[in-house]
XYZ file of C-alpha atoms in Angstrom:
635
model
C -25.877 -11.519 24.044
C -22.856 -13.494 23.112
C -22.877 -16.905 24.949
C -20.251 -18.115 26.927
C -18.946 -21.170 25.598
C -19.453 -24.935 28.089
C -16.564 -26.146 30.642
C -17.886 -28.732 32.123
C -16.205 -31.062 30.769
C -13.772 -29.223 30.055
C -13.433 -28.547 34.209
C -13.886 -32.757 35.002
C -10.899 -33.325 33.403
C -9.157 -30.578 34.581
C -9.813 -32.358 37.925
C -8.968 -35.476 37.353
C -5.297 -34.408 35.771
C -4.288 -32.245 38.580
C -6.974 -32.551 41.806
C -7.110 -35.791 42.362
C -3.354 -36.938 42.222
C -2.142 -33.679 43.719
C -4.564 -33.428 46.627
C -4.903 -29.880 45.556
C -8.006 -28.659 47.094
C -10.984 -28.031 44.826
C -10.821 -24.447 45.098
C -7.350 -24.080 44.328
C -7.976 -25.438 40.772
C -10.802 -24.389 39.823
C -9.274 -20.446 39.629
C -6.158 -22.347 38.217
C -8.466 -24.342 35.351
C -10.099 -20.378 35.154
C -6.877 -18.266 34.400
C -5.874 -21.154 32.124
C -9.260 -22.146 30.099
C -9.145 -18.201 29.566
C -5.889 -17.655 28.534
C -5.463 -15.109 31.741
C -1.895 -17.065 33.169
C -0.439 -16.588 29.303
C -1.304 -13.085 28.959
C 0.700 -11.868 32.303
C 3.659 -13.259 30.418
C 3.067 -12.886 27.052
C 2.017 -9.291 26.244
C -0.893 -8.636 22.878
C 0.786 -5.861 20.753
C -1.854 -4.100 19.619
C -1.087 -1.736 17.080
C 0.799 -4.028 15.130
C 0.105 -4.897 11.582
C 1.564 -7.985 11.152
C -1.106 -10.816 10.795
C -1.206 -14.523 11.164
C -0.077 -14.792 7.268
C 2.449 -13.407 7.517
C 3.512 -16.882 10.206
C 2.238 -19.039 7.516
C 3.754 -18.505 5.352
C 7.316 -17.985 6.949
C 7.260 -21.754 8.160
C 6.386 -22.841 4.751
C 9.503 -21.146 3.281
C 11.481 -22.925 6.160
C 10.613 -26.578 4.720
C 11.163 -25.983 1.199
C 7.453 -24.908 -0.001
C 7.461 -23.241 -3.315
C 4.696 -23.202 -4.298
C 1.654 -23.170 -3.011
C -2.262 -24.243 -5.002
C -5.572 -22.662 -3.956
C -8.140 -20.979 -5.155
C -9.012 -17.453 -3.675
C -11.359 -17.479 -0.951
C -10.947 -14.418 1.980
C -10.958 -17.276 4.616
C -7.225 -17.794 3.744
C -6.352 -14.388 1.787
C -3.445 -13.208 4.156
C -2.091 -16.686 3.693
C -2.154 -15.514 -0.310
C -0.499 -12.753 -0.172
C 1.995 -13.339 2.479
C 3.564 -16.298 0.312
C 3.677 -13.930 -2.761
C 5.864 -11.728 -0.722
C 8.455 -13.460 0.289
C 8.796 -15.410 -3.078
C 6.288 -18.993 -3.051
C 4.873 -19.008 -6.078
C 0.227 -19.041 -5.614
C -0.824 -21.062 -8.446
C -5.005 -20.961 -8.714
C -6.551 -23.198 -10.169
C -10.694 -23.568 -11.445
C -11.071 -26.213 -9.035
C -10.428 -26.873 -5.465
C -9.940 -30.402 -5.925
C -6.976 -29.463 -8.681
C -5.645 -27.889 -6.115
C -4.778 -31.394 -4.096
C -3.840 -33.355 -6.512
C -1.064 -30.815 -8.242
C 0.284 -30.580 -4.858
C 0.152 -34.417 -4.416
C 2.307 -34.745 -7.927
C 4.686 -32.058 -6.161
C 4.881 -34.643 -3.886
C 5.504 -37.590 -5.848
C 8.036 -35.660 -7.344
C 10.158 -33.331 -5.125
C 10.512 -35.561 -1.910
C 8.949 -32.463 0.210
C 5.013 -32.159 0.846
C 3.194 -30.449 -1.693
C 0.682 -27.883 -0.054
C -2.705 -26.562 -0.830
C -4.690 -23.873 0.756
C -8.598 -23.552 0.417
C -11.219 -21.314 1.755
C -13.784 -22.487 4.055
C -16.522 -24.926 3.949
C -17.367 -25.450 0.195
C -14.141 -24.906 -0.748
C -12.518 -27.348 1.605
C -15.278 -30.603 0.501
C -14.097 -29.555 -3.011
C -11.036 -31.575 -2.101
C -12.137 -34.579 -0.360
C -11.797 -36.587 -3.126
C -8.091 -35.741 -3.756
C -7.372 -36.701 0.202
C -9.082 -39.481 -0.278
C -6.889 -40.424 -3.022
C -3.253 -39.354 -1.333
C -4.058 -40.979 1.658
C -4.220 -44.116 -0.120
C -1.339 -43.247 -2.962
C 1.004 -42.667 0.509
C 1.717 -38.897 -0.764
C 2.533 -36.210 2.091
C 0.393 -33.716 1.224
C -0.640 -30.519 3.490
C -4.299 -29.250 2.743
C -4.885 -25.942 4.678
C -8.465 -25.004 5.585
C -10.248 -21.490 6.183
C -12.353 -21.417 8.600
C -15.494 -19.358 10.544
C -13.635 -17.720 13.427
C -13.206 -19.335 16.874
C -16.131 -17.300 18.372
C -18.336 -18.373 15.194
C -17.512 -21.950 15.952
C -21.456 -23.699 15.395
C -23.221 -20.094 15.402
C -24.531 -20.111 11.426
C -21.224 -18.237 9.778
C -20.399 -18.003 6.224
C -19.325 -21.605 5.301
C -19.120 -23.116 8.531
C -19.035 -26.859 8.817
C -17.495 -29.439 11.431
C -14.192 -29.714 8.920
C -12.221 -31.333 11.860
C -14.721 -34.495 11.648
C -15.222 -34.220 7.773
C -11.101 -35.160 7.238
C -9.842 -36.883 10.708
C -10.697 -40.155 8.747
C -9.062 -38.957 5.581
C -5.601 -37.690 6.996
C -2.593 -38.598 9.527
C -3.164 -34.960 11.487
C -5.495 -32.240 11.834
C -5.917 -29.607 13.667
C -7.602 -25.998 14.235
C -5.012 -23.461 14.981
C -7.267 -21.236 17.728
C -4.588 -18.857 18.927
C -1.611 -16.885 16.546
C 0.889 -18.673 18.596
C 0.441 -21.963 17.800
C 0.895 -21.582 14.540
C 4.322 -22.343 13.706
C 3.774 -25.784 15.960
C 1.164 -26.856 14.677
C 2.644 -26.652 11.044
C 5.985 -27.902 12.022
C 4.122 -30.996 13.407
C 1.945 -31.111 10.481
C 4.837 -31.679 8.427
C 6.829 -34.142 10.247
C 3.607 -36.342 10.329
C 2.901 -35.823 6.773
C 6.308 -37.451 6.127
C 7.318 -39.744 9.173
C 6.741 -43.454 8.886
C 3.168 -44.022 6.031
C 3.283 -40.622 4.399
C 0.236 -38.966 4.069
C -2.187 -35.929 3.677
C -2.677 -33.548 6.749
C -4.907 -31.259 7.560
C -4.652 -27.613 9.176
C -7.445 -25.279 9.530
C -6.812 -21.757 10.461
C -10.276 -19.400 11.476
C -10.354 -16.231 10.005
C -9.955 -14.241 13.217
C -6.352 -16.365 14.074
C -5.034 -15.029 9.859
C -5.985 -11.164 10.337
C -4.680 -8.329 12.015
C -5.594 -7.179 15.292
C -7.676 -3.993 14.477
C -9.232 -5.551 11.673
C -10.353 -8.321 14.915
C -11.115 -6.230 16.669
C -13.262 -4.068 15.034
C -15.622 -7.220 14.234
C -15.732 -9.329 17.412
C -18.718 -7.535 17.644
C -18.369 -5.406 21.876
C -20.933 -2.667 22.372
C -18.920 0.379 23.844
C -21.462 2.938 23.165
C -24.177 4.547 24.575
C -25.338 2.826 28.482
C -23.954 0.305 28.924
C -25.220 -2.580 32.001
C -23.822 -5.041 34.035
C -24.352 -7.779 31.190
C -22.705 -5.788 28.053
C -19.638 -5.168 30.539
C -18.977 -8.608 31.140
C -19.458 -9.790 27.525
C -17.053 -7.512 26.897
C -14.995 -8.221 29.484
C -14.945 -11.861 27.656
C -14.864 -10.672 24.124
C -12.050 -8.726 25.209
C -9.924 -11.902 26.801
C -10.629 -13.844 23.812
C -9.204 -11.533 21.665
C -6.521 -10.051 23.909
C -5.464 -14.198 24.398
C -5.521 -15.072 20.755
C -3.242 -12.479 20.343
C -0.797 -12.413 23.413
C 2.567 -13.642 22.777
C 1.348 -13.789 18.932
C 4.487 -11.783 17.269
C 7.580 -13.310 19.205
C 10.710 -15.072 17.765
C 9.750 -19.103 16.820
C 12.208 -21.363 15.729
C 11.112 -22.908 12.174
C 13.632 -25.805 11.896
C 11.620 -28.475 10.310
C 11.223 -31.296 12.677
C 13.191 -34.826 11.901
C 11.453 -36.779 9.767
C 10.786 -40.524 11.579
C 11.243 -43.667 9.089
C 11.084 -47.186 9.915
C 13.962 -49.595 9.335
C 14.437 -53.008 9.145
C 16.937 -55.073 11.997
C 20.166 -56.580 10.539
C 18.289 -60.166 10.850
C 16.027 -59.118 8.688
C 18.547 -57.778 5.701
C 20.490 -60.955 7.002
C 16.976 -63.609 6.488
C 16.122 -61.390 2.997
C 19.700 -62.024 1.624
C 19.676 -65.396 2.338
C 16.227 -66.073 0.678
C 17.425 -64.393 -2.194
C 20.729 -65.856 -2.567
C 19.374 -69.559 -2.142
C 16.565 -69.232 -5.392
C 16.557 -70.176 -8.656
C 13.375 -68.107 -10.138
C 13.260 -64.994 -8.227
C 11.132 -62.032 -9.473
C 10.937 -58.524 -7.221
C 7.142 -56.280 -7.325
C 8.215 -53.058 -7.284
C 5.700 -50.236 -5.538
C 5.003 -46.373 -5.269
C 6.753 -46.941 -2.268
C 9.858 -47.500 -3.284
C 10.079 -43.986 -4.761
C 9.618 -42.111 -1.863
C 12.582 -40.706 0.343
C 15.129 -40.493 1.660
C 17.313 -43.063 -0.576
C 17.753 -41.025 -4.157
C 15.913 -43.583 -7.246
C 18.715 -43.694 -9.050
C 20.225 -45.162 -5.512
C 17.488 -47.556 -5.592
C 17.734 -47.957 -9.560
C 21.754 -49.564 -9.205
C 21.197 -51.047 -6.131
C 18.105 -53.777 -8.741
C 20.431 -53.345 -11.546
C 23.342 -55.097 -9.189
C 21.151 -58.039 -7.884
C 20.081 -58.296 -11.663
C 16.907 -59.501 -9.973
C 13.585 -59.477 -12.667
C 11.206 -56.678 -11.749
C 8.167 -55.985 -12.666
C 7.279 -51.805 -11.942
C 3.725 -50.213 -10.627
C 2.409 -47.299 -9.814
C 5.248 -44.646 -9.292
C 8.079 -46.825 -9.685
C 7.179 -47.540 -13.434
C 10.523 -45.676 -15.395
C 12.751 -46.799 -12.463
C 14.908 -49.242 -14.394
C 14.751 -46.876 -17.738
C 12.737 -47.949 -21.209
C 14.535 -50.715 -22.069
C 16.381 -52.740 -19.321
C 17.152 -56.479 -19.618
C 15.430 -56.579 -16.269
C 12.548 -54.637 -16.057
C 9.598 -57.150 -17.265
C 6.443 -55.605 -18.809
C 4.394 -58.849 -19.823
C 2.947 -61.876 -18.446
C 2.891 -61.620 -14.197
C 1.272 -63.870 -13.545
C 2.646 -66.985 -15.652
C 5.856 -65.039 -13.718
C 4.931 -65.107 -10.435
C 3.884 -68.673 -10.979
C 6.819 -70.165 -11.645
C 8.589 -67.875 -9.621
C 10.437 -70.130 -6.027
C 11.282 -66.190 -4.228
C 8.606 -63.032 -4.612
C 10.019 -60.150 -3.828
C 7.183 -57.493 -2.922
C 9.119 -54.322 -2.098
C 5.924 -51.985 -1.536
C 3.483 -53.954 -3.758
C 0.523 -54.724 -2.221
C -1.586 -57.630 -1.829
C -5.022 -56.006 -2.791
C -7.084 -57.066 -6.214
C -4.114 -55.800 -8.649
C -2.584 -58.871 -6.771
C -6.043 -60.840 -6.511
C -5.787 -60.321 -2.798
C -2.957 -62.677 -3.150
C -3.997 -65.455 -5.440
C -1.737 -65.195 -7.655
C 1.271 -66.761 -5.504
C 2.863 -70.233 -6.177
C 2.171 -72.027 -2.865
C 5.551 -73.016 -3.578
C 7.055 -70.021 -3.421
C 8.377 -68.454 -0.049
C 7.637 -64.422 -0.670
C 9.138 -61.320 1.016
C 6.924 -58.490 2.099
C 7.949 -54.849 2.272
C 6.432 -52.179 3.326
C 6.582 -48.866 5.898
C 2.370 -49.162 6.523
C 2.094 -52.716 9.021
C -1.766 -53.234 7.760
C -0.587 -53.033 3.899
C 2.332 -55.207 4.555
C -0.054 -58.101 5.834
C -3.248 -57.215 3.383
C -5.297 -60.796 2.926
C -2.591 -62.321 4.568
C -5.023 -63.995 6.391
C -6.914 -65.455 3.171
C -4.555 -65.953 0.640
C -0.842 -65.712 1.294
C 1.329 -65.845 3.640
C 4.826 -64.174 4.049
C 7.664 -66.096 4.619
C 8.832 -62.810 5.524
C 7.267 -59.408 6.399
C 9.806 -56.250 7.310
C 8.541 -52.818 7.973
C 10.817 -50.276 7.011
C 11.512 -48.160 4.585
C 11.995 -49.902 1.322
C 14.526 -47.882 -0.801
C 16.589 -47.730 2.790
C 16.028 -52.471 2.510
C 17.154 -53.529 -1.103
C 20.261 -51.310 -0.837
C 20.886 -52.331 2.754
C 20.067 -56.010 1.109
C 22.316 -55.478 -2.050
C 25.346 -54.794 -0.281
C 25.234 -57.890 1.731
C 25.328 -59.892 -1.664
C 28.545 -59.021 -3.249
C 29.032 -60.354 -6.634
C 24.984 -62.123 -6.512
C 23.605 -61.839 -9.823
C 20.629 -63.986 -10.938
C 20.530 -67.006 -12.671
C 20.435 -65.698 -16.437
C 18.368 -68.195 -17.495
C 15.520 -67.237 -15.605
C 15.810 -64.072 -16.709
C 15.956 -65.095 -20.874
C 12.994 -66.854 -19.674
C 10.820 -64.001 -18.561
C 12.181 -61.675 -21.698
C 11.173 -64.208 -23.928
C 8.006 -64.162 -22.920
C 7.945 -60.384 -22.933
C 9.054 -60.513 -26.205
C 6.070 -62.352 -27.066
C 3.505 -60.353 -25.626
C 5.169 -57.147 -27.601
C 5.112 -58.654 -30.467
C 1.507 -59.571 -29.768
C 0.072 -55.863 -28.726
C 2.493 -54.259 -31.928
C 0.737 -56.544 -34.333
C -2.464 -55.449 -33.287
C -1.786 -51.698 -33.803
C -2.462 -52.910 -37.583
C -5.994 -54.238 -36.992
C -8.384 -52.261 -38.946
C -11.353 -50.867 -36.296
C -14.647 -50.804 -37.174
C -14.643 -46.528 -36.926
C -11.915 -43.598 -36.529
C -8.841 -44.607 -35.653
C -6.426 -47.950 -33.922
C -5.675 -46.801 -30.130
C -2.641 -49.092 -30.225
C -1.274 -48.377 -33.573
C -2.075 -44.283 -31.876
C -0.268 -45.060 -29.568
C 2.833 -46.749 -30.709
C 3.143 -43.655 -32.361
C 3.184 -41.609 -30.106
C 5.986 -44.285 -27.966
C 7.937 -43.679 -30.718
C 8.019 -39.853 -30.463
C 8.215 -39.338 -26.708
C 11.259 -37.383 -25.452
C 14.100 -38.343 -23.400
C 12.172 -36.104 -20.566
C 8.782 -36.792 -20.940
C 6.500 -37.399 -18.123
C 3.238 -39.169 -18.059
C 0.193 -39.138 -16.473
C -2.019 -41.583 -16.718
C -6.192 -40.306 -16.120
C -8.768 -42.857 -17.996
C -9.991 -45.563 -17.909
C -9.756 -47.925 -20.714
C -7.716 -46.057 -22.912
C -5.110 -45.081 -20.350
C -4.891 -48.751 -19.828
C -3.925 -49.918 -23.022
C -1.334 -46.813 -23.024
C 0.232 -48.376 -19.895
C 1.250 -51.314 -21.965
C 2.722 -49.656 -25.099
C 3.899 -46.602 -23.611
C 7.722 -46.852 -21.776
C 8.365 -44.426 -19.389
C 11.768 -42.765 -19.872
C 13.225 -43.002 -16.464
C 12.568 -42.380 -12.796
C 9.574 -40.414 -11.224
C 8.604 -39.719 -14.970
C 4.622 -41.652 -14.367
C 2.172 -40.248 -12.166
C -0.589 -42.173 -11.918
C -3.653 -41.661 -8.999
C -2.508 -45.313 -7.577
C -5.229 -47.684 -6.192
C -8.141 -45.378 -5.659
C -8.666 -45.774 -9.172
C -9.449 -41.999 -9.243
C -10.672 -39.919 -12.628
C -9.891 -36.804 -12.661
C -6.463 -36.016 -11.372
C -5.507 -35.322 -15.582
C -5.211 -31.245 -15.395
C -3.543 -31.023 -11.664
C -0.859 -33.754 -11.955
C 0.224 -32.231 -15.251
C 0.002 -28.782 -13.386
C 2.410 -29.842 -10.422
C 4.626 -32.046 -12.832
C 5.400 -29.013 -15.142
C 5.812 -26.930 -12.164
C 8.499 -29.083 -10.724
C 10.229 -30.150 -14.143
C 10.181 -26.611 -16.397
C 12.255 -29.063 -18.729
C 10.307 -31.444 -19.225
C 7.667 -32.365 -21.889
C 4.688 -32.862 -19.749
C 1.792 -35.667 -21.777
C -1.191 -36.597 -20.035
C -3.127 -39.340 -21.370
C -6.786 -39.288 -21.482
C -9.730 -41.132 -21.842
C -12.548 -38.808 -23.304
C -14.450 -39.204 -20.159
C -12.032 -38.824 -17.495
C -11.305 -35.326 -19.887
C -14.090 -33.527 -18.419
C -13.522 -33.751 -14.949
C -10.362 -30.748 -15.995
C -10.605 -29.810 -18.954
C -10.854 -26.219 -17.230
C -7.573 -26.132 -15.783
C -6.465 -25.524 -19.721
C -6.811 -22.411 -18.522
C -4.602 -22.706 -15.335
C -2.227 -23.918 -18.135
C -2.386 -21.131 -20.178
C -2.881 -18.063 -17.493
C 0.608 -19.307 -16.144
C 2.802 -20.259 -18.894
C 3.212 -23.839 -18.163
C 2.324 -25.419 -21.307
C 1.423 -29.502 -21.378
C 0.340 -31.607 -24.128
C -2.770 -33.902 -23.818
C -3.341 -37.091 -25.898
C -6.843 -37.230 -25.529
C -8.688 -41.209 -26.428
C -12.059 -39.908 -27.947
C -13.910 -43.322 -28.157
C -17.509 -41.892 -27.010
C -18.273 -43.927 -23.908
C -17.248 -44.578 -21.027
C -15.586 -47.730 -22.402
C -13.965 -49.279 -19.253
C -17.724 -50.112 -18.130
C -19.272 -50.532 -21.580
C -17.011 -53.773 -22.395
C -18.751 -55.309 -19.554
C -21.857 -53.790 -19.195
C -23.068 -54.721 -22.604
C -22.649 -58.132 -22.591
C -23.780 -59.597 -19.705
C -26.490 -56.804 -19.105
C -27.209 -56.096 -22.910
C -27.621 -52.250 -22.435
C -25.502 -49.264 -22.418
C -27.347 -47.259 -20.114
C -24.801 -44.538 -18.898
C -21.738 -45.183 -21.170
C -22.430 -43.474 -24.429
C -20.408 -40.058 -25.088
C -20.666 -38.026 -27.895
C -17.091 -37.524 -30.239
C -17.063 -33.778 -28.957
C -14.868 -31.752 -31.071
C -13.135 -31.143 -27.631
C -10.031 -29.494 -29.393
C -12.133 -26.733 -30.113
C -13.015 -26.583 -26.704
C -9.355 -26.965 -25.655
C -8.860 -23.440 -27.995
C -11.597 -21.506 -26.041
C -8.857 -21.599 -23.325
C -6.118 -20.682 -24.733
C -4.374 -24.031 -26.087
C -3.570 -25.265 -29.245
C -6.879 -27.758 -30.303
C -5.695 -30.640 -32.829
C -7.812 -33.832 -34.261
C -6.732 -37.115 -35.559
C -8.667 -39.385 -36.730
C -9.761 -41.023 -40.129
C -9.491 -38.550 -42.595
C -6.370 -37.521 -41.573
C -4.393 -41.246 -40.755
C -1.780 -41.319 -43.554
C -0.373 -38.137 -41.288
C -0.466 -38.626 -38.120
C 3.169 -38.315 -37.642
C 2.727 -35.578 -39.205
C 0.137 -34.040 -36.637
C 1.992 -35.039 -33.235
C 5.410 -32.991 -35.364
C 2.648 -30.014 -35.381
C 1.277 -30.505 -31.507
C 5.680 -30.444 -30.901
C 6.169 -27.479 -32.287
C 3.382 -25.240 -30.303
C 4.448 -27.189 -27.620
C 7.869 -25.926 -28.029
C 6.575 -22.167 -28.441
C 4.401 -22.285 -24.737
C 1.856 -23.415 -26.416
C -0.489 -26.047 -24.441
C -2.128 -27.947 -26.732
C -4.768 -30.750 -26.853
C -4.872 -33.856 -29.684
C -8.464 -34.708 -29.880
C -7.543 -38.915 -30.989
C -11.356 -40.267 -32.291
C -11.020 -44.288 -31.568
C -12.862 -47.234 -32.940
C -12.931 -50.623 -31.114
C -10.763 -52.756 -30.222
C -10.194 -56.105 -28.630
C -6.656 -55.171 -26.557
C -8.050 -54.778 -23.403
C -10.740 -57.645 -23.441
C -11.148 -59.858 -20.015
C -10.573 -56.620 -18.122
C -11.837 -55.786 -15.312
C -13.406 -52.688 -14.574
C -15.163 -53.291 -10.535
């Protein structure tokens, strides 16, 4: 016999909310609570269409389409099949991957590159738990991602159903909004709210779970619900049947009534006029200003090209990080790439345009005590990160970055930064760049010099190339050598430092920009997380180029572990033939090592030829050790 739900605590809340303030009798409140708790009042005014073949998945698909969703990334499961089938019917592309974590990484890339919400849908239990790392990464990278999760039927929650776990508790610390849809009529308002919250304020991931009985048609749910209607039925079974039938009707009451699908307004913090004027005054007085630009600067609503023009109009030297890499193009006179620490020590004004004082800025210790600091961030906690320890903002502004910068520029017509200061930083930059080029000429112990390889790749990258960074030591080197050609052409995990983003990020990027050359810069360690997605690239005809720095090691860790502890334990890999593995997954595999060093350019040209034919290509580059990143930290 199915047991009734416990309603004691709910009834107490109902009494406190209605009975005590209004003076209505407990008996009346009890009746009202009973009617509301079991949906009887709602069912009086909203009918159940028992003959309808519609299902909740169709409503989900309609909401996604109304919110301009073009792709849903998934790994299929019976809990979510209605959503996937309905999306396909109305033209939303369903992209199934080889691991659930890839679905969220791909959705994250779509969110960053399109300015909309990226969507992933996974089945209940292990399908959902497999996404946790990617959801946390999206939270820390401030990416608006909607994760749709299947769930056990509403009546079977907590009763040992297949793949039934407490998913809500798992995601509440990771997401801005979590909801479980328990009636078909709630699908539209719940999803609209999720979309709004994902994009408002500081963007981030949201989670909505759909119990399986909310998604399937009425007749199927009725068959599975467990009512006994044959043979002798006692009083107890009649009560159970009433309860189950009422639950079913409440689930579908008003399910197919027309609802407004229009997206809710996105709310973004904005600066005051006084804050804008104060920042303009600080800039006008500064002799040696610098701007540190973070990923948040690339968020909507201001187009990235408008932000780029604003920075160029100011003429203040800029250091770009995260998604802002490429914002100023490949060769900008105001972009500085090298010797940031020296520049910050000399600067009399530092503008943190979305940059955060975490480990990347030494928790704020990199600033000169004489510098005035303007911090702009949508997130109040990030805005003041470590300001109680190592630094203090002269002006702290909780605002959208691009809106603030463009407004400040409008108050400074004709302003230009001191050209001597710009030239000084440019000369330091050039000096370091020349030293990096010289490093490429050194001969390594075995195989190829990674700096030499990356310099060659830099010279051949097209103007529309998108770079996906997934790795440690090799990718750290690439960040100094490779120059993104334009805004939103660099994708890295962000502050979480997650390995394994490559397959998903590249998939999302290629689907958003099908005409762009999408490169994954892999370490040989990180490649292992998503090499199976070459099968996905092949199946969906989304070719990518992968450059693997293969030093047979987790080098970023080994670089410190060996000299400190005298052991290379757990750091050693092999010079594996990854190009062969890629071939087995439908890609073209190429190899670079000492044996064909003199024709490296020909091998890279071959890779581009195959790519233009529609093939994914993996170039397995066997590299030796250099001291290029000596002193870099891994913790």
